[in-house]
Short mmCIF file of C-alpha atoms in Angstrom, two decimals:
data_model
loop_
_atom_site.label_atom_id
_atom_site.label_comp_id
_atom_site.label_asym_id
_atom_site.label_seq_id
_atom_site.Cartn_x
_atom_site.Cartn_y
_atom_site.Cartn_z
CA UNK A 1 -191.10 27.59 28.95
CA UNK A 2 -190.98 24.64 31.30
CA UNK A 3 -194.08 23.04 28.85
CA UNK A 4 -191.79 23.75 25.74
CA UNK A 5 -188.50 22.07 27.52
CA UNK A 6 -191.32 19.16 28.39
CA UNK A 7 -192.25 18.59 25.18
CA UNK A 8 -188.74 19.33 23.63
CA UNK A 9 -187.73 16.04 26.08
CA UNK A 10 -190.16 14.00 25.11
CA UNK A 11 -189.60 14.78 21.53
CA UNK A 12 -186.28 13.64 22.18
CA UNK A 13 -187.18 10.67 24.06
CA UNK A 14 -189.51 9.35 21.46
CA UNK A 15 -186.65 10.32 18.71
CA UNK A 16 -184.48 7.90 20.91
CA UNK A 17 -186.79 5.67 21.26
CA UNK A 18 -187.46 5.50 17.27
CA UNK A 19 -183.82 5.14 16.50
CA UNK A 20 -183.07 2.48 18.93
CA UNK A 21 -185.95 0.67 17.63
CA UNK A 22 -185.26 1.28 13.69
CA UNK A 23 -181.60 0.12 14.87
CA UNK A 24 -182.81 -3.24 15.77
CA UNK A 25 -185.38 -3.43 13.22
CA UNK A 26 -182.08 -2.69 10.62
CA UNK A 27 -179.68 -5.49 13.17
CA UNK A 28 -182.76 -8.01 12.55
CA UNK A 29 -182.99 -7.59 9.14
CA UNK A 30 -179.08 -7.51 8.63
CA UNK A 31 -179.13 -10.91 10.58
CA UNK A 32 -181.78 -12.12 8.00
CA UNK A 33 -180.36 -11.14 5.39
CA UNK A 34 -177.37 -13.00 6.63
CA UNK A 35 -179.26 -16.04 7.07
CA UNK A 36 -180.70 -16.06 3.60
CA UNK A 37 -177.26 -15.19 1.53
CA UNK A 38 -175.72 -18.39 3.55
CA UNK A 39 -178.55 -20.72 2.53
CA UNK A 40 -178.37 -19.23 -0.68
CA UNK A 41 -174.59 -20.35 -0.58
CA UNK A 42 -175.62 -23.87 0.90
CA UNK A 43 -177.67 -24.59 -2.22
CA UNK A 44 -174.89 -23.28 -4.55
CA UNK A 45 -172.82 -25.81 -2.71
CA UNK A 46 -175.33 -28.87 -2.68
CA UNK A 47 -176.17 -27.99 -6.29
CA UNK A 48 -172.42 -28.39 -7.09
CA UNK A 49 -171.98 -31.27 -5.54
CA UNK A 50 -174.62 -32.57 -7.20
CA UNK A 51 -173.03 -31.79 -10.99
CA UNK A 52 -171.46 -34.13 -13.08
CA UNK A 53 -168.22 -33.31 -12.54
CA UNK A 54 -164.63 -34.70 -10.98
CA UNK A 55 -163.95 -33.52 -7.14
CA UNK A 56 -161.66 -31.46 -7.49
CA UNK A 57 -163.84 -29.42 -10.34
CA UNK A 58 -166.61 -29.46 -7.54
CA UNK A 59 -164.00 -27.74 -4.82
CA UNK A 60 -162.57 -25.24 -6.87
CA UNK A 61 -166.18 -24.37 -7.91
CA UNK A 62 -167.01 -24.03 -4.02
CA UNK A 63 -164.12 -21.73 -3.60
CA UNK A 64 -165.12 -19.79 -6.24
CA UNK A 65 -168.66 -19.11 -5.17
CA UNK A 66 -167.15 -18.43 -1.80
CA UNK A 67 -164.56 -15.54 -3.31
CA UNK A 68 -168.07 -14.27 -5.34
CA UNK A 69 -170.42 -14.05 -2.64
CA UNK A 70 -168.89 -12.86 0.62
CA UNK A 71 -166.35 -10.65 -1.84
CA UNK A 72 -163.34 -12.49 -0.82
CA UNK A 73 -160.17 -11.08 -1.95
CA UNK A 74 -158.18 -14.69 -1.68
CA UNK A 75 -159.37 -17.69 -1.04
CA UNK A 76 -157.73 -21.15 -0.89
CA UNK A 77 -158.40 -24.65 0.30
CA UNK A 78 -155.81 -27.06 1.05
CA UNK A 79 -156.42 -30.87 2.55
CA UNK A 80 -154.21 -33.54 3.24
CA UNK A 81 -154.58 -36.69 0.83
CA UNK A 82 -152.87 -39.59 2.90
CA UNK A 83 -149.62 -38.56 1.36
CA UNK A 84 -149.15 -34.73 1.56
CA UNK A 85 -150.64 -31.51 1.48
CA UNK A 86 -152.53 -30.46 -1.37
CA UNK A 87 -153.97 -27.15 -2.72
CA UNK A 88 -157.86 -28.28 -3.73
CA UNK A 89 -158.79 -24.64 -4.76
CA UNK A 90 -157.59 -21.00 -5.07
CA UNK A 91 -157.10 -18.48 -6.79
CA UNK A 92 -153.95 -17.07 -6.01
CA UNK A 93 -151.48 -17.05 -8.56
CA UNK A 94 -149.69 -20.41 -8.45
CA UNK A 95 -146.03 -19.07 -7.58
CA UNK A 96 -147.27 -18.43 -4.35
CA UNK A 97 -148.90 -22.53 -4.22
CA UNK A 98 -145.39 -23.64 -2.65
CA UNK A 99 -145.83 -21.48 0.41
CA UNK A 100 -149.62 -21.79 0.93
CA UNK A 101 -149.61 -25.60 1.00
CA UNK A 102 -147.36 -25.35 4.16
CA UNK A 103 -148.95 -23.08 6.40
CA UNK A 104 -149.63 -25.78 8.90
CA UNK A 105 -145.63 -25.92 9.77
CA UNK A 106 -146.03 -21.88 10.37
CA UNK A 107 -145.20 -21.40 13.74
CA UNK A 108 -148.08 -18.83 14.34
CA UNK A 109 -150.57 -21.61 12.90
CA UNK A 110 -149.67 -24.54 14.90
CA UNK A 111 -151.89 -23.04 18.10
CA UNK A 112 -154.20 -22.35 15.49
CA UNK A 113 -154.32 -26.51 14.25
CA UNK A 114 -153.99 -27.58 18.06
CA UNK A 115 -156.59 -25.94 19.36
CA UNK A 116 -158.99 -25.92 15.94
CA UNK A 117 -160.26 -22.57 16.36
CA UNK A 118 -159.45 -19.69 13.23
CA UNK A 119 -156.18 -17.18 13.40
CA UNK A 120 -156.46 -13.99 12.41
CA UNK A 121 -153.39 -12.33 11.34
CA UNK A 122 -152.39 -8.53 9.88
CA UNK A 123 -149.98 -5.96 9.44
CA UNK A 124 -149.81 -2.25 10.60
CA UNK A 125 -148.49 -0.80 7.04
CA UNK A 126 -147.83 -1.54 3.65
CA UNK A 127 -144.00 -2.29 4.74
CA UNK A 128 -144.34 -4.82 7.03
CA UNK A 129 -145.85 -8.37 5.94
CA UNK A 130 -147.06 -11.87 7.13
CA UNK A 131 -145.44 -14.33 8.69
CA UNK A 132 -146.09 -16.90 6.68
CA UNK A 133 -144.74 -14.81 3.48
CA UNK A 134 -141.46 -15.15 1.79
CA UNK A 135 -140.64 -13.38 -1.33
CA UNK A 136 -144.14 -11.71 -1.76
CA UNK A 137 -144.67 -8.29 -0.07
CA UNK A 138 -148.13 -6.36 -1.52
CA UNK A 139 -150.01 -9.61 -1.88
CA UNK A 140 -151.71 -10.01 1.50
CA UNK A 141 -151.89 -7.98 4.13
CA UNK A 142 -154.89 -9.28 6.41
CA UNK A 143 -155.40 -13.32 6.97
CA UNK A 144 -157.64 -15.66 8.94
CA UNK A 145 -156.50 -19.38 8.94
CA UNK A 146 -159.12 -22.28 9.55
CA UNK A 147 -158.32 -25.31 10.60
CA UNK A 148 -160.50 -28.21 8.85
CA UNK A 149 -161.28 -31.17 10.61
CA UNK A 150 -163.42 -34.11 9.96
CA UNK A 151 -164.77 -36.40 13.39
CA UNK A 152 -161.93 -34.69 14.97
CA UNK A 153 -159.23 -35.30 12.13
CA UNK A 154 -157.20 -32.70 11.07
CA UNK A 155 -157.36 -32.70 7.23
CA UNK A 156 -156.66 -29.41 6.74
CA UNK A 157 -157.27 -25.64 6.04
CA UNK A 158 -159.40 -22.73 4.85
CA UNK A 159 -157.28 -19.80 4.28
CA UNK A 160 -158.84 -16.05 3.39
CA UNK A 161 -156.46 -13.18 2.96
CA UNK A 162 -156.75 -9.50 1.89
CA UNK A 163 -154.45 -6.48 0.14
CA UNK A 164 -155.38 -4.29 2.90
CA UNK A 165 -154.06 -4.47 6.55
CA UNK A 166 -156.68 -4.68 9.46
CA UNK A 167 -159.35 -5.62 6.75
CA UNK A 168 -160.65 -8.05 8.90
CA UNK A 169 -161.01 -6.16 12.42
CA UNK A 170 -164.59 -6.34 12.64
CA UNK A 171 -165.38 -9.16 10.76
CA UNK A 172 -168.39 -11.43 12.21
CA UNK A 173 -166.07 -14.74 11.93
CA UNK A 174 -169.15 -16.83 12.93
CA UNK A 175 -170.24 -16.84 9.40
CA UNK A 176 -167.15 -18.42 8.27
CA UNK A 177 -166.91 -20.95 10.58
CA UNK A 178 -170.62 -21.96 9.30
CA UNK A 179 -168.59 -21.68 6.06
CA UNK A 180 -165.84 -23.39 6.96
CA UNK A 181 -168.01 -26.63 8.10
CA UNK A 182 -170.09 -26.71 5.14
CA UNK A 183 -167.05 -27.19 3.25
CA UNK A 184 -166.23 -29.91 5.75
CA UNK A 185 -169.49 -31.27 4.86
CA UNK A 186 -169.30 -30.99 0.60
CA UNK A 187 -165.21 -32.96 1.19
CA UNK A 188 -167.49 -35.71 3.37
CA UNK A 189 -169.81 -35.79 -0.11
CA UNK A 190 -167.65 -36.18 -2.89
CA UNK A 191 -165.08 -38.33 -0.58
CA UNK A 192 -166.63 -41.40 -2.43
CA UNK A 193 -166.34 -39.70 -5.82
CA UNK A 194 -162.98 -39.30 -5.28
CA UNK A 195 -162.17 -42.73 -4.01
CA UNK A 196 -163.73 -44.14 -7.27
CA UNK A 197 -161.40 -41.68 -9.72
CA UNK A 198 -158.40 -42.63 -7.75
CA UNK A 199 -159.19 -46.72 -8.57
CA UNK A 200 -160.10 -46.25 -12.08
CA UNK A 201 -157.50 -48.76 -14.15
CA UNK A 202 -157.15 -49.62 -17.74
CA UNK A 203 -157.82 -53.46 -18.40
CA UNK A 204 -154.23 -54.85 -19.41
CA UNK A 205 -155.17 -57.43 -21.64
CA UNK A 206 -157.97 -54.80 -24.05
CA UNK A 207 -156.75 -51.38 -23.22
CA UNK A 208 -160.53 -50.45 -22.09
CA UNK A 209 -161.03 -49.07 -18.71
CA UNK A 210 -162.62 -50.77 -15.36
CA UNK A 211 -166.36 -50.02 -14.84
CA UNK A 212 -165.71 -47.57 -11.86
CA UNK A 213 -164.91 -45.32 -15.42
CA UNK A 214 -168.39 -45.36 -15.33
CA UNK A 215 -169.40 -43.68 -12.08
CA UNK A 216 -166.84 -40.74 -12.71
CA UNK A 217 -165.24 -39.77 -16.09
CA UNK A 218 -167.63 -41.55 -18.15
CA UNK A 219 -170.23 -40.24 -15.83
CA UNK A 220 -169.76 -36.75 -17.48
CA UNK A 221 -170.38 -37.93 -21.18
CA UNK A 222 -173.24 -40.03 -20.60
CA UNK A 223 -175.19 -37.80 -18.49
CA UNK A 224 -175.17 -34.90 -21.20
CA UNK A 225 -178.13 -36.69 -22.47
CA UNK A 226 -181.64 -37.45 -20.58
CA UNK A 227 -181.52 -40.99 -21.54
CA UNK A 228 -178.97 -43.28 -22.80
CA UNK A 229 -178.97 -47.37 -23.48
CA UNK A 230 -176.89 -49.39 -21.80
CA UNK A 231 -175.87 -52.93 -22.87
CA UNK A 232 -173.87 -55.49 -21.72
CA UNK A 233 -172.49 -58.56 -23.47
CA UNK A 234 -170.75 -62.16 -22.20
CA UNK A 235 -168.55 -64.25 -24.54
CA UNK A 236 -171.19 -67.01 -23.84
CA UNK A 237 -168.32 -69.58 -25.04
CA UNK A 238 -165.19 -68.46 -23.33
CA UNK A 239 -164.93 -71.40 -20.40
CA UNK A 240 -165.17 -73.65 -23.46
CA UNK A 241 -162.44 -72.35 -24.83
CA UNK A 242 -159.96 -71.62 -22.16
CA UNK A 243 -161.03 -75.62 -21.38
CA UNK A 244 -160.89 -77.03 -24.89
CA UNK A 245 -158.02 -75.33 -26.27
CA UNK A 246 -156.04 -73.03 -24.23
CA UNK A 247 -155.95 -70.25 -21.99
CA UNK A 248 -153.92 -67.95 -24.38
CA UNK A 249 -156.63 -68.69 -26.64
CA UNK A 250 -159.54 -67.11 -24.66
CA UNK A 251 -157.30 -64.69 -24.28
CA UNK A 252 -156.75 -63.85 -27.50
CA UNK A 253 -160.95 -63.84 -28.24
CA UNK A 254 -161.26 -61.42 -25.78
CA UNK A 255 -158.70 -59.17 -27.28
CA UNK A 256 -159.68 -59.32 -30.76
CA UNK A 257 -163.25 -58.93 -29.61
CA UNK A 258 -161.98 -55.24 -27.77
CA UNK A 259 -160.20 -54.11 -30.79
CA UNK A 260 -163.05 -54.42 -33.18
CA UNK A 261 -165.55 -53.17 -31.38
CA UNK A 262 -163.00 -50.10 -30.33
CA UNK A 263 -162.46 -49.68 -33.99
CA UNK A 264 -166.15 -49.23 -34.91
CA UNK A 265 -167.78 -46.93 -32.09
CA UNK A 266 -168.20 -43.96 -31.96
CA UNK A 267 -166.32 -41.09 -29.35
CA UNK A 268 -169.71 -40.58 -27.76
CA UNK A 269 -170.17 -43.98 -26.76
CA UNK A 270 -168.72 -45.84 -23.50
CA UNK A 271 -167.13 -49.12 -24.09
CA UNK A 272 -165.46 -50.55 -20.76
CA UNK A 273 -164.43 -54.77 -19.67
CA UNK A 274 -166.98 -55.04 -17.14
CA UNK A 275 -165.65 -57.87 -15.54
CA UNK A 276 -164.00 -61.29 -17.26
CA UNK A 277 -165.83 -62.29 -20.32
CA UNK A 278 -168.32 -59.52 -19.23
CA UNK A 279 -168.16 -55.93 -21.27
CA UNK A 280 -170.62 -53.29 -21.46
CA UNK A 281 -171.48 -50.44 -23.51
CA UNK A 282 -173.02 -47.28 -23.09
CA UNK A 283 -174.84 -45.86 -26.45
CA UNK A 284 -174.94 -42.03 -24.52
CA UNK A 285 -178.24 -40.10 -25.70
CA UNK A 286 -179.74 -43.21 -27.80
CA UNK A 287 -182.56 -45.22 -27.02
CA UNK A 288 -182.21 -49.09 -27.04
CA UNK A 289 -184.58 -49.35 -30.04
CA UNK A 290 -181.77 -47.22 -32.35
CA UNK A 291 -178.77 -49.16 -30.66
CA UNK A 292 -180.20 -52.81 -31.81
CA UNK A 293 -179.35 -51.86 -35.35
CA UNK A 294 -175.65 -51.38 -33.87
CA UNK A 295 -175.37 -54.57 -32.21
CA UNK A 296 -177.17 -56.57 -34.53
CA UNK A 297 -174.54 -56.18 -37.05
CA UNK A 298 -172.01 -56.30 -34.35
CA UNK A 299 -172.82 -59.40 -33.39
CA UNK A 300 -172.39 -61.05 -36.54
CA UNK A 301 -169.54 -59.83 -37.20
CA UNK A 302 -167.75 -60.93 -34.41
CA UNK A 303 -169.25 -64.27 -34.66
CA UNK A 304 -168.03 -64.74 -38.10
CA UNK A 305 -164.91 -64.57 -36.79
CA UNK A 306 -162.11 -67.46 -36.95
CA UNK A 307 -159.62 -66.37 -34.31
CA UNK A 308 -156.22 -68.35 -33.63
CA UNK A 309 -154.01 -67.37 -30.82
CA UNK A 310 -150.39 -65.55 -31.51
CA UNK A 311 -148.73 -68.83 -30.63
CA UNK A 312 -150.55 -71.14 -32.67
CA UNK A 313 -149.59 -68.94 -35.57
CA UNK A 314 -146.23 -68.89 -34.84
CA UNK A 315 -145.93 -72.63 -34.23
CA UNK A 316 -147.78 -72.94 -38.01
CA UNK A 317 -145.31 -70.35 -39.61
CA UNK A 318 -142.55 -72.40 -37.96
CA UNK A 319 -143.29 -75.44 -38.80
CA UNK A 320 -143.85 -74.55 -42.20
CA UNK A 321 -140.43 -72.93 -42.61
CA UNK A 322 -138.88 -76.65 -41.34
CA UNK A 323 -141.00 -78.23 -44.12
CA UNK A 324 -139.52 -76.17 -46.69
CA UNK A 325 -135.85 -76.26 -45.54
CA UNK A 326 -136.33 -80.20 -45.00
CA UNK A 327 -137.44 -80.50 -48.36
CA UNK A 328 -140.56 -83.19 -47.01
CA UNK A 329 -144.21 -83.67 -47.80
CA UNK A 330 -144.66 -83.40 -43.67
CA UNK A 331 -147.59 -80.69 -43.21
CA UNK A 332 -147.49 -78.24 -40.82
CA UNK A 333 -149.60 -77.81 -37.96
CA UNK A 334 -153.11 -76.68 -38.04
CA UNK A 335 -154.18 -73.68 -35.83
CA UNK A 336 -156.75 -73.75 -33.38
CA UNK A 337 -159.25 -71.98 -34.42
CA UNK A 338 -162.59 -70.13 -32.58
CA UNK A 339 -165.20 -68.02 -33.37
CA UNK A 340 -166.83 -66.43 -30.18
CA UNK A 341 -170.61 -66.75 -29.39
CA UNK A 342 -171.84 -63.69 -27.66
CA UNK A 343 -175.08 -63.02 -25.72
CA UNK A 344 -176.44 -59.66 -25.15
CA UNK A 345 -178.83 -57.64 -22.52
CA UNK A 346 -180.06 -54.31 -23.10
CA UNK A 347 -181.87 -51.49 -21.49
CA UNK A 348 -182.73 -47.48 -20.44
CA UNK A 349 -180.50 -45.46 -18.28
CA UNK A 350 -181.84 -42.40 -17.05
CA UNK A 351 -179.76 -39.07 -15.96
CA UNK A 352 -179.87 -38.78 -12.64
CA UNK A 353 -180.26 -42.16 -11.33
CA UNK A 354 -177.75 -44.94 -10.04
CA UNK A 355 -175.48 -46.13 -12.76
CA UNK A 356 -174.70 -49.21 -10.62
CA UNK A 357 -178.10 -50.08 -10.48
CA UNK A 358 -178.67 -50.60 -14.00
CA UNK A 359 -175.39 -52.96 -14.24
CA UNK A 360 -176.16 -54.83 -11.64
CA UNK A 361 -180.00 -55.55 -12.80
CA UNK A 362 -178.21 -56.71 -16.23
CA UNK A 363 -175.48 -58.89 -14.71
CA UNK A 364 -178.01 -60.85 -13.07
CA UNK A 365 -180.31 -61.06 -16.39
CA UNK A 366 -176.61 -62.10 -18.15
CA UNK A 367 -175.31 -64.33 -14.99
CA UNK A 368 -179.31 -66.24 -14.86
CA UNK A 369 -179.55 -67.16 -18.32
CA UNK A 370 -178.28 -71.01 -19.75
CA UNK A 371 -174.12 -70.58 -20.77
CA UNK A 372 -174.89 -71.75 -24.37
CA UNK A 373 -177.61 -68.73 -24.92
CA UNK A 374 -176.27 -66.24 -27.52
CA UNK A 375 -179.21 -63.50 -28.27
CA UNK A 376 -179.99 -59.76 -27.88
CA UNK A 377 -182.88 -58.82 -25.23
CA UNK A 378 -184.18 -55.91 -23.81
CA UNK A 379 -185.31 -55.46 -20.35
#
């Protein structure tokens, strides 16, 4: 008997023994599995902020991967812009927008913000609700609240809820604070994106937008295709003109330059004022060989041109009226007339590399060569 109770312990024992050890063989592999999900999030992340896309398309992309692969019931991002508080991402329904974009004046939040460490809130039953809630009851019933901060800036918060109370009791909260700061870390990325949407301007004079167009809207169009040409053009005879004749003048070249060359390209293609008498445009998916054709004939036509400024013309119909009520042989004045002389650089952009790059290598080809040169080249 005392053999059988013997082996009956160590039976047990070793039973123990196996279960403790399958337990942390199971904890290990949990952790693991952990691991790899997050860094299978951090490349969904990196990957997004790598698409060709505006910022705020990026962040509510991020929150949506977020929702998807930790099974998030709510989940919505809200950071201050310099002005106020803004909702970046969510995907609660947007008559609740007005209360979520305020949480930071929430009494049981402002700790939270102080101190920069998460606050997890809940109710007891499906009567009660959160303090942050106004009209809506069945919502939410479980929320943590992180604050976000950048080199110790408050810019602020990551807010998850739930439609069950106490559904986050247990939750390991480390994982969303490793979360939390890779979102930190994907607002730090696209912060320059941002800055250059935010300064894009339309040129007053042409209509045509600024070059930073280029590095975000136009961005999106261009890099559809593995290869594009990009070519930029000065109105080699502009000084001359502003010099010779009259500032309205050049003006006026430039304009009627913009409007014909608006009028005959195509929706695909990217025509911005680079900068003064400089323009450039963006043939997206062609190759510089097939866009010569384009600007070939482009070029002649606009050089063919005999442009005369709105007040010259005015002046001549003027004048001409006088003539005719004074009855005389006095002819009217003749408008000043220009035709512009345009040079022209051209060469390869490829997706994925710096946009700014390739403009800059053909300013300096446009900036080195003599004023008076008016041809097409390739680089």
């Amino acid at each position: 008997m005392t053999i059988i109770i013997i082996i009956l312990v160590a039976i047990i024992i070793g039973l123990l023994i196996y279960n403790i050890t399958i337990h942390k063989k199971i904890e290990q592999f949990n952790a693991l599995n952990r691991q790899a999900n997050n860094l299978r999030v951090l490349q969904d992340f990196l990957s997004t902020v790598g698409e060709t896309s505006s910022v705020d398309e990026k962040i509510q992309k991020i929150n949506d991967i977020l929702i998807e692969k930790y099974e998030i019931k709510y989940s919505t991002i809200v950071v201050f812009d310099g002005a106020e508080y803004q909702i970046k991402a969510s995907n609660v329904d947007k008559k609740h927008w007005d209360t979520l974009r305020r949480l930071q004046d929430v009494p049981i939040f402002k700790d939270s913000v102080a101190t920069a460490t998460p606050k997890y809130i809940t109710v007891n039953n499906d009567s009660e609700k959160l303090p942050y809630q106004e009209s809506e009851f069945a919502r939410a019933k479980s929320a943590i609240f992180f604050p976000i901060y950048e080199d110790n800036v408050y810019i602020g918060y990551w807010i998850i809820e739930s439609g069950v109370p106490h559904d986050f009791d247990n939750i390991d909260t480390t994982i969303f604070e490793v979360i939390k700061d890779n979102i930190v870390s994907v607002l730090r990325s696209v912060v320059h994106q941002k800055t250059l949407e935010s300064i894009v301007r339309k040129d007053l004079f042409t209509g045509l937008y600024s070059e930073e167009y280029l590095y975000g809207e136009g961005k999106k169009i261009i890099d559809k295709y593995t290869t594009s040409a990009v070519c930029m053009f000065r109105i080699t005879n502009i000084e001359e003109i502003n010099e010779k004749y009259s500032r309205e003048l050049g003006n006026q070249t430039i304009i009627k330059i913009s409007d014909y060359i608006k009028k005959n390209i195509v929706d695909e293609y990217i025509f911005i004022r680079y900068m003064g008498p400089k323009f450039v445009i963006v043939f997206s998916g062609v190759d510089p060989n097939s866009a010569i054709s384009y600007i070939e004939n482009i070029k002649q036509e606009l050089e063919k041109m005999q442009i005369s400024s709105e007040k010259d013309n005015f002046e001549e119909v003027e004048l001409e009226a006088m003539d005719r009520k004074n009855k005389t042989n006095k002819k009217s004045k003749k408008p000043q007339m220009v035709s512009p002389k345009l040079n022209f650089v051209i060469t390869t952009y490829y997706k994925g590399t710096g946009m700014e790059e390739v403009l800059k290598k053909l300013e300096q080809y446009i900036d080195s060569c003599e004023k008076s040169e008016n041809s097409i080249t390739t680089i």
